Short mmCIF file of C-alpha atoms in Angstrom, two decimals:
data_model
loop_
_atom_site.label_atom_id
_atom_site.label_comp_id
_atom_site.label_asym_id
_atom_site.label_seq_id
_atom_site.Cartn_x
_atom_site.Cartn_y
_atom_site.Cartn_z
CA MET A 282 -7.37 -50.53 58.65
CA THR A 283 -8.66 -51.47 55.16
CA CYS A 284 -9.47 -55.06 54.22
CA LEU A 285 -6.41 -55.06 51.94
CA HIS A 286 -4.08 -54.13 54.74
CA LYS A 287 -5.71 -56.60 57.12
CA LYS A 288 -5.12 -59.29 54.53
CA LEU A 289 -1.49 -58.20 54.08
CA THR A 290 -0.95 -58.40 57.84
CA LEU A 291 -2.38 -61.92 57.98
CA MET A 292 -0.27 -63.03 55.03
CA LEU A 293 2.89 -61.58 56.54
CA CYS A 294 2.21 -63.29 59.85
CA ALA A 295 1.66 -66.61 58.11
CA ALA A 296 4.88 -66.13 56.19
CA LEU A 297 6.63 -65.24 59.42
CA GLY A 298 5.78 -68.60 60.92
CA SER A 299 7.18 -70.44 57.88
CA ALA A 300 10.30 -68.29 57.88
CA LEU A 301 11.00 -68.98 61.53
CA ALA A 302 10.73 -72.71 61.01
CA ALA A 303 13.50 -72.81 58.43
CA ALA A 304 15.53 -69.80 59.50
CA SER A 305 19.31 -69.65 59.62
CA LEU A 306 21.39 -66.70 60.71
CA PRO A 307 22.31 -64.53 57.69
CA GLN A 308 25.27 -62.24 57.39
CA THR A 309 24.90 -59.26 59.71
CA GLY A 310 26.77 -56.09 60.43
CA PRO A 311 28.05 -55.21 63.91
CA TYR A 312 25.49 -55.34 66.70
CA PRO A 313 25.36 -54.29 70.37
CA GLU A 314 25.81 -56.83 73.15
CA ALA A 315 22.29 -56.06 74.34
CA ASN A 316 20.77 -57.18 71.03
CA PRO A 317 22.53 -60.22 69.57
CA PRO A 318 20.88 -61.45 66.34
CA THR A 319 18.92 -64.68 66.11
CA PRO A 320 17.13 -66.11 63.08
CA GLU A 321 13.79 -65.72 64.85
CA LYS A 322 14.39 -62.11 65.86
CA ILE A 323 15.51 -61.22 62.33
CA ALA A 324 12.46 -62.91 60.79
CA LEU A 325 10.13 -61.01 63.14
CA GLY A 326 11.87 -57.72 62.36
CA ARG A 327 11.64 -58.41 58.64
CA ALA A 328 7.89 -59.05 58.84
CA LEU A 329 7.37 -55.89 60.90
CA PHE A 330 9.52 -53.82 58.52
CA PHE A 331 7.22 -54.61 55.59
CA ASP A 332 3.91 -54.48 57.46
CA PRO A 333 1.90 -51.18 57.48
CA LEU A 334 0.30 -52.20 60.77
CA LEU A 335 2.28 -49.64 62.81
CA SER A 336 1.02 -46.40 61.32
CA GLU A 337 -1.86 -44.07 62.06
CA ASP A 338 -3.65 -44.81 58.79
CA GLY A 339 -2.54 -48.44 58.46
CA LYS A 340 -0.82 -47.70 55.16
CA VAL A 341 2.79 -46.84 56.07
CA ALA A 342 5.47 -49.44 56.74
CA CYS A 343 9.19 -48.94 57.17
CA ALA A 344 9.43 -50.30 53.62
CA THR A 345 7.20 -47.52 52.31
CA CYS A 346 10.16 -45.13 52.52
CA HIS A 347 12.88 -47.81 52.37
CA ARG A 348 12.26 -49.93 49.25
CA PRO A 349 14.65 -52.77 48.33
CA ASP A 350 14.51 -51.87 44.62
CA ARG A 351 15.88 -48.43 45.44
CA ALA A 352 18.57 -49.58 47.90
CA PHE A 353 16.11 -48.91 50.70
CA THR A 354 15.27 -45.34 49.75
CA ASP A 355 11.93 -44.35 48.20
CA GLY A 356 12.70 -42.36 45.05
CA GLY A 357 11.11 -39.20 46.39
CA ALA A 358 12.69 -35.86 47.10
CA VAL A 359 11.16 -36.07 50.58
CA SER A 360 9.27 -38.96 52.11
CA THR A 361 5.51 -39.35 52.35
CA GLY A 362 3.97 -40.69 55.55
CA ALA A 363 0.57 -41.29 57.11
CA PHE A 364 -2.38 -39.59 55.39
CA GLY A 365 -0.05 -38.29 52.66
CA ARG A 366 1.85 -35.94 54.96
CA THR A 367 5.38 -35.10 53.86
CA GLY A 368 8.52 -34.36 55.80
CA LYS A 369 11.54 -32.20 54.94
CA ARG A 370 14.17 -34.83 54.22
CA SER A 371 14.93 -37.58 51.78
CA ALA A 372 14.91 -41.17 53.07
CA PRO A 373 18.53 -42.38 53.43
CA SER A 374 19.65 -45.78 52.20
CA LEU A 375 19.69 -48.61 54.75
CA ILE A 376 22.20 -50.78 52.92
CA ASN A 377 25.16 -51.36 55.27
CA VAL A 378 23.43 -49.15 57.82
CA ALA A 379 24.82 -51.31 60.66
CA TYR A 380 28.21 -49.77 59.98
CA ARG A 381 27.02 -46.20 60.41
CA THR A 382 27.56 -44.51 63.77
CA ARG A 383 25.41 -41.41 63.31
CA LEU A 384 21.89 -41.95 62.02
CA PHE A 385 19.43 -39.48 60.56
CA TRP A 386 20.67 -36.59 58.38
CA HIS A 387 21.50 -34.61 61.53
CA GLY A 388 23.24 -37.55 63.20
CA GLY A 389 20.93 -37.49 66.18
CA SER A 390 20.77 -41.25 66.81
CA PRO A 391 23.77 -43.44 67.69
CA SER A 392 21.95 -46.77 67.24
CA LEU A 393 19.42 -48.48 65.02
CA GLU A 394 17.29 -49.36 68.03
CA LEU A 395 16.97 -45.70 69.05
CA GLN A 396 16.57 -44.57 65.46
CA ALA A 397 13.55 -46.82 64.88
CA LEU A 398 11.49 -44.87 67.43
CA GLY A 399 11.84 -41.60 65.52
CA PRO A 400 9.80 -42.44 62.39
CA LEU A 401 7.22 -44.42 64.37
CA SER A 402 6.33 -41.40 66.48
CA ASP A 403 6.92 -38.64 63.90
CA HIS A 404 3.72 -36.84 62.88
CA ASN A 405 4.76 -36.83 59.21
CA GLU A 406 5.77 -40.51 59.14
CA HIS A 407 4.02 -43.28 61.10
CA ALA A 408 2.38 -40.82 63.50
CA LEU A 409 1.80 -43.06 66.51
CA GLN A 410 2.28 -42.43 70.22
CA PRO A 411 4.38 -45.00 72.13
CA GLU A 412 1.40 -46.33 74.01
CA GLN A 413 -0.50 -46.78 70.75
CA ILE A 414 2.38 -48.81 69.28
CA VAL A 415 2.38 -51.19 72.23
CA GLU A 416 -1.42 -51.49 72.20
CA ILE A 417 -1.46 -52.37 68.48
CA LEU A 418 1.27 -54.95 68.84
CA ARG A 419 -0.33 -56.66 71.85
CA ALA A 420 -3.60 -56.99 69.90
CA SER A 421 -1.84 -58.26 66.76
CA ARG A 422 -0.93 -61.71 65.50
CA TYR A 423 2.69 -60.87 66.27
CA ALA A 424 2.09 -60.97 70.04
CA PRO A 425 2.81 -64.70 70.45
CA GLU A 426 6.08 -64.37 68.55
CA PHE A 427 7.23 -61.54 70.80
CA LYS A 428 6.49 -63.68 73.82
CA ARG A 429 8.29 -66.69 72.38
CA ILE A 430 11.36 -64.72 71.22
CA PHE A 431 11.70 -62.16 74.00
CA GLY A 432 9.89 -63.95 76.80
CA ARG A 433 7.39 -61.14 77.36
CA GLU A 434 4.51 -59.21 75.85
CA PRO A 435 5.39 -56.83 73.02
CA ASP A 436 7.01 -53.58 74.13
CA LEU A 437 8.97 -50.79 72.46
CA THR A 438 12.38 -52.32 73.36
CA ALA A 439 11.57 -55.67 71.78
CA LEU A 440 10.02 -53.98 68.72
CA THR A 441 13.07 -51.85 67.99
CA GLN A 442 15.44 -54.75 68.66
CA ALA A 443 13.62 -56.92 66.13
CA ILE A 444 13.53 -54.24 63.42
CA ALA A 445 17.19 -53.32 64.03
CA SER A 446 18.18 -57.00 63.82
CA PHE A 447 16.66 -57.24 60.34
CA GLU A 448 18.23 -53.96 59.21
CA ARG A 449 21.66 -55.26 60.20
CA THR A 450 21.32 -58.03 57.61
CA LEU A 451 21.13 -55.43 54.80
CA VAL A 452 24.78 -55.91 53.91
CA SER A 453 26.16 -55.54 50.40
CA TYR A 454 29.74 -55.23 49.15
CA ASP A 455 29.49 -56.69 45.67
CA SER A 456 29.64 -53.73 43.30
CA PRO A 457 31.86 -53.51 40.21
CA PHE A 458 34.23 -51.42 42.35
CA ASP A 459 34.47 -54.23 44.92
CA ARG A 460 35.20 -56.79 42.24
CA TYR A 461 37.86 -54.52 40.76
CA GLN A 462 39.44 -54.11 44.20
CA SER A 463 39.44 -57.90 44.54
CA GLY A 464 41.54 -58.30 41.42
CA ASP A 465 39.06 -58.39 38.53
CA ALA A 466 40.74 -55.95 36.15
CA HIS A 467 37.74 -56.04 33.81
CA ALA A 468 35.14 -55.10 36.45
CA LEU A 469 35.47 -51.38 35.70
CA THR A 470 35.33 -49.65 32.31
CA ALA A 471 38.10 -47.31 31.19
CA SER A 472 35.85 -44.35 31.99
CA GLN A 473 35.16 -45.69 35.51
CA VAL A 474 38.88 -46.18 36.16
CA ARG A 475 39.56 -42.59 35.10
CA GLY A 476 36.70 -41.46 37.36
CA MET A 477 38.18 -43.45 40.26
CA ASP A 478 41.52 -41.69 39.76
CA LEU A 479 39.74 -38.33 39.88
CA PHE A 480 37.78 -39.34 42.97
CA TYR A 481 40.95 -40.15 44.92
CA ASP A 482 43.16 -37.43 43.43
CA ARG A 483 42.27 -34.11 41.84
CA ALA A 484 38.57 -34.03 42.79
CA GLU A 485 39.43 -35.09 46.36
CA CYS A 486 36.00 -36.61 47.01
CA PHE A 487 37.64 -39.10 49.38
CA HIS A 488 38.04 -36.54 52.16
CA CYS A 489 34.36 -36.85 53.10
CA HIS A 490 33.44 -40.02 51.23
CA ASN A 491 35.99 -42.41 52.65
CA GLY A 492 36.18 -45.86 54.19
CA ASN A 493 34.40 -48.97 53.07
CA ASN A 494 31.04 -47.18 52.94
CA PHE A 495 32.32 -43.97 51.39
CA SER A 496 31.29 -41.79 54.32
CA ASP A 497 33.23 -40.25 57.18
CA ASN A 498 30.04 -40.17 59.30
CA LEU A 499 30.74 -36.51 60.07
CA PRO A 500 28.70 -33.35 59.48
CA HIS A 501 29.64 -31.02 56.61
CA ASN A 502 28.16 -28.02 54.87
CA ASN A 503 28.46 -28.80 51.16
CA ALA A 504 27.69 -25.28 49.92
CA SER A 505 24.01 -25.90 49.21
CA GLU A 506 21.35 -23.33 49.82
CA LEU A 507 19.07 -23.90 52.79
CA PHE A 508 16.16 -26.00 51.63
CA ASN A 509 12.78 -26.42 53.32
CA GLU A 510 14.16 -24.17 56.06
CA ASP A 511 16.08 -27.25 57.28
CA ILE A 512 19.07 -26.13 59.35
CA GLY A 513 20.62 -29.58 59.66
CA VAL A 514 22.87 -30.41 62.62
CA ALA A 515 22.08 -27.00 64.17
CA GLN A 516 18.64 -28.44 64.93
CA LEU A 517 20.35 -30.39 67.70
CA SER A 518 23.37 -28.27 68.59
CA GLY A 519 21.77 -24.81 68.44
CA GLN A 520 25.06 -23.48 67.01
CA ASP A 521 25.05 -21.01 64.11
CA ALA A 522 28.19 -22.67 62.73
CA ASP A 523 26.21 -25.93 62.30
CA VAL A 524 23.47 -24.39 60.13
CA GLY A 525 23.37 -26.28 56.85
CA LYS A 526 25.56 -29.15 58.02
CA PHE A 527 24.40 -32.72 57.40
CA ILE A 528 26.02 -36.10 57.99
CA THR A 529 27.89 -37.31 54.91
CA PRO A 530 25.72 -39.94 53.17
CA THR A 531 27.12 -43.18 51.86
CA LEU A 532 27.89 -43.43 48.16
CA ARG A 533 27.21 -47.12 48.14
CA ASN A 534 24.46 -48.01 45.61
CA ILE A 535 24.17 -44.36 44.65
CA ALA A 536 22.81 -45.16 41.18
CA LEU A 537 19.64 -46.53 42.86
CA THR A 538 18.99 -43.69 45.29
CA ALA A 539 18.07 -40.61 43.21
CA PRO A 540 17.20 -37.83 43.84
CA TYR A 541 20.17 -36.64 45.85
CA MET A 542 21.10 -34.45 48.83
CA HIS A 543 19.19 -34.20 52.13
CA ALA A 544 16.00 -32.97 50.50
CA GLY A 545 16.34 -34.45 47.04
CA GLN A 546 17.34 -31.08 45.57
CA MET A 547 19.38 -32.67 42.77
CA LYS A 548 17.86 -35.16 40.37
CA THR A 549 20.94 -36.75 38.80
CA LEU A 550 24.47 -37.73 39.72
CA ARG A 551 25.75 -35.45 36.98
CA GLU A 552 23.97 -32.54 38.61
CA VAL A 553 25.64 -33.43 41.93
CA VAL A 554 29.09 -33.59 40.38
CA GLN A 555 28.52 -30.30 38.57
CA HIS A 556 27.51 -28.72 41.88
CA TYR A 557 30.87 -29.60 43.40
CA ASN A 558 32.76 -28.87 40.19
CA GLY A 559 31.51 -25.27 40.34
CA GLY A 560 32.38 -24.92 44.04
CA GLY A 561 28.78 -24.94 45.23
CA GLN A 562 26.68 -21.95 46.22
CA ALA A 563 27.64 -19.03 48.40
CA ASN A 564 27.20 -20.10 52.03
CA PRO A 565 28.88 -18.71 55.18
CA ASN A 566 29.32 -22.21 56.65
CA THR A 567 30.66 -23.93 53.54
CA ASP A 568 33.22 -26.60 54.37
CA PRO A 569 36.70 -25.47 53.27
CA LEU A 570 37.06 -28.74 51.36
CA VAL A 571 34.42 -27.52 48.88
CA ARG A 572 36.09 -25.56 46.10
CA PRO A 573 35.86 -25.27 42.28
CA LEU A 574 37.38 -28.39 40.74
CA GLY A 575 37.88 -27.32 37.17
CA LEU A 576 36.84 -30.66 35.68
CA THR A 577 36.17 -30.93 31.96
CA ASP A 578 32.87 -32.34 30.64
CA GLN A 579 34.61 -35.67 29.97
CA GLU A 580 36.03 -35.74 33.47
CA VAL A 581 32.59 -35.10 34.91
CA THR A 582 31.31 -37.99 32.84
CA ASP A 583 34.12 -40.20 34.10
CA LEU A 584 33.50 -39.31 37.74
CA VAL A 585 29.78 -40.05 37.36
CA ALA A 586 30.66 -43.39 35.77
CA PHE A 587 32.82 -44.29 38.77
CA LEU A 588 30.06 -43.38 41.22
CA GLU A 589 27.70 -45.66 39.30
CA ALA A 590 30.25 -48.47 39.76
CA LEU A 591 29.65 -48.33 43.52
CA THR A 592 26.22 -49.93 43.05
CA ASP A 593 25.42 -53.59 43.58
CA PRO A 594 22.64 -54.30 41.04
CA THR A 595 21.55 -57.50 42.82
CA ILE A 596 20.15 -55.56 45.79
CA ALA A 597 16.85 -55.01 44.02
CA THR A 598 16.39 -58.75 43.42
CA ASN A 599 17.83 -60.17 46.65
CA LYS A 600 14.89 -62.08 48.15
CA ALA A 601 16.43 -61.90 51.62
CA PHE A 602 16.06 -58.11 51.47
CA GLY A 603 12.42 -58.23 50.48
CA PRO A 604 9.18 -59.04 52.29
CA PRO A 605 8.66 -62.53 53.71
CA GLU A 606 7.58 -64.93 51.01
CA ILE A 607 3.92 -65.84 51.08
CA PRO A 608 3.52 -69.62 51.48
#
């Protein structure tokens, strides 16, 4: 570990102690009975989320790929992990992640606790073996906090429970669309209102992007070419019919999370809308909901404007979503 990262670890641990002293339970999404949130557990998870301690090169934290200023994505087509290694998929947003029931692009994890283990042990991400993770934690300044909060030495269960507890506080429903839905008739522009009408009517985006988080949490093939030889849900199911299917991403805060699609194939929202407007690309597993829309250039503009209205601009400046403050 470099001197810089050692210093960061020490600063985060010091901030952790101050945070715990004045902590109060923030808003959280739903949580399992086995992991009820506490202010102390959330503060520990927050410190760990932003600390690069748990990576092979000491340079990769959860926040490396999930940055608050980008709605907890990283702005890359695919994410970069330890020693500059890259994976095949774009980092998904963590805002309102507590409400999602299928995590990862292939939907392979049903819980945040289980999901946290994937990046930590992935060769292209944090690149640590489970025993290494435990060894690092037990030798770290976090060890006393684990013992105080969980009543035992650091282990993988306590680690993932702490990180998941922090991630469940990443809740945001304060976009212009939300304010419009609450009765503020001036929250959306005329173009955004027209785009909303298209979204819920002729463009029929709502079939896959529905509910409060604009996702049905189901796998679909959106008529994109295979990219990076990534076969999507078929990676788990082994079924030919699942090749090219990925879990529908949320549209919340979409203006902050470019580039788009599972491997960042599309740079702008307009490019995404044009993809669907043209009916996508030839693909044997294309979802029957994907069809040419026949939107005019102005209608494409209006639909993009509505999608932008699903973004809460305060996410990037919300101190509770950022690293612990240094005393």
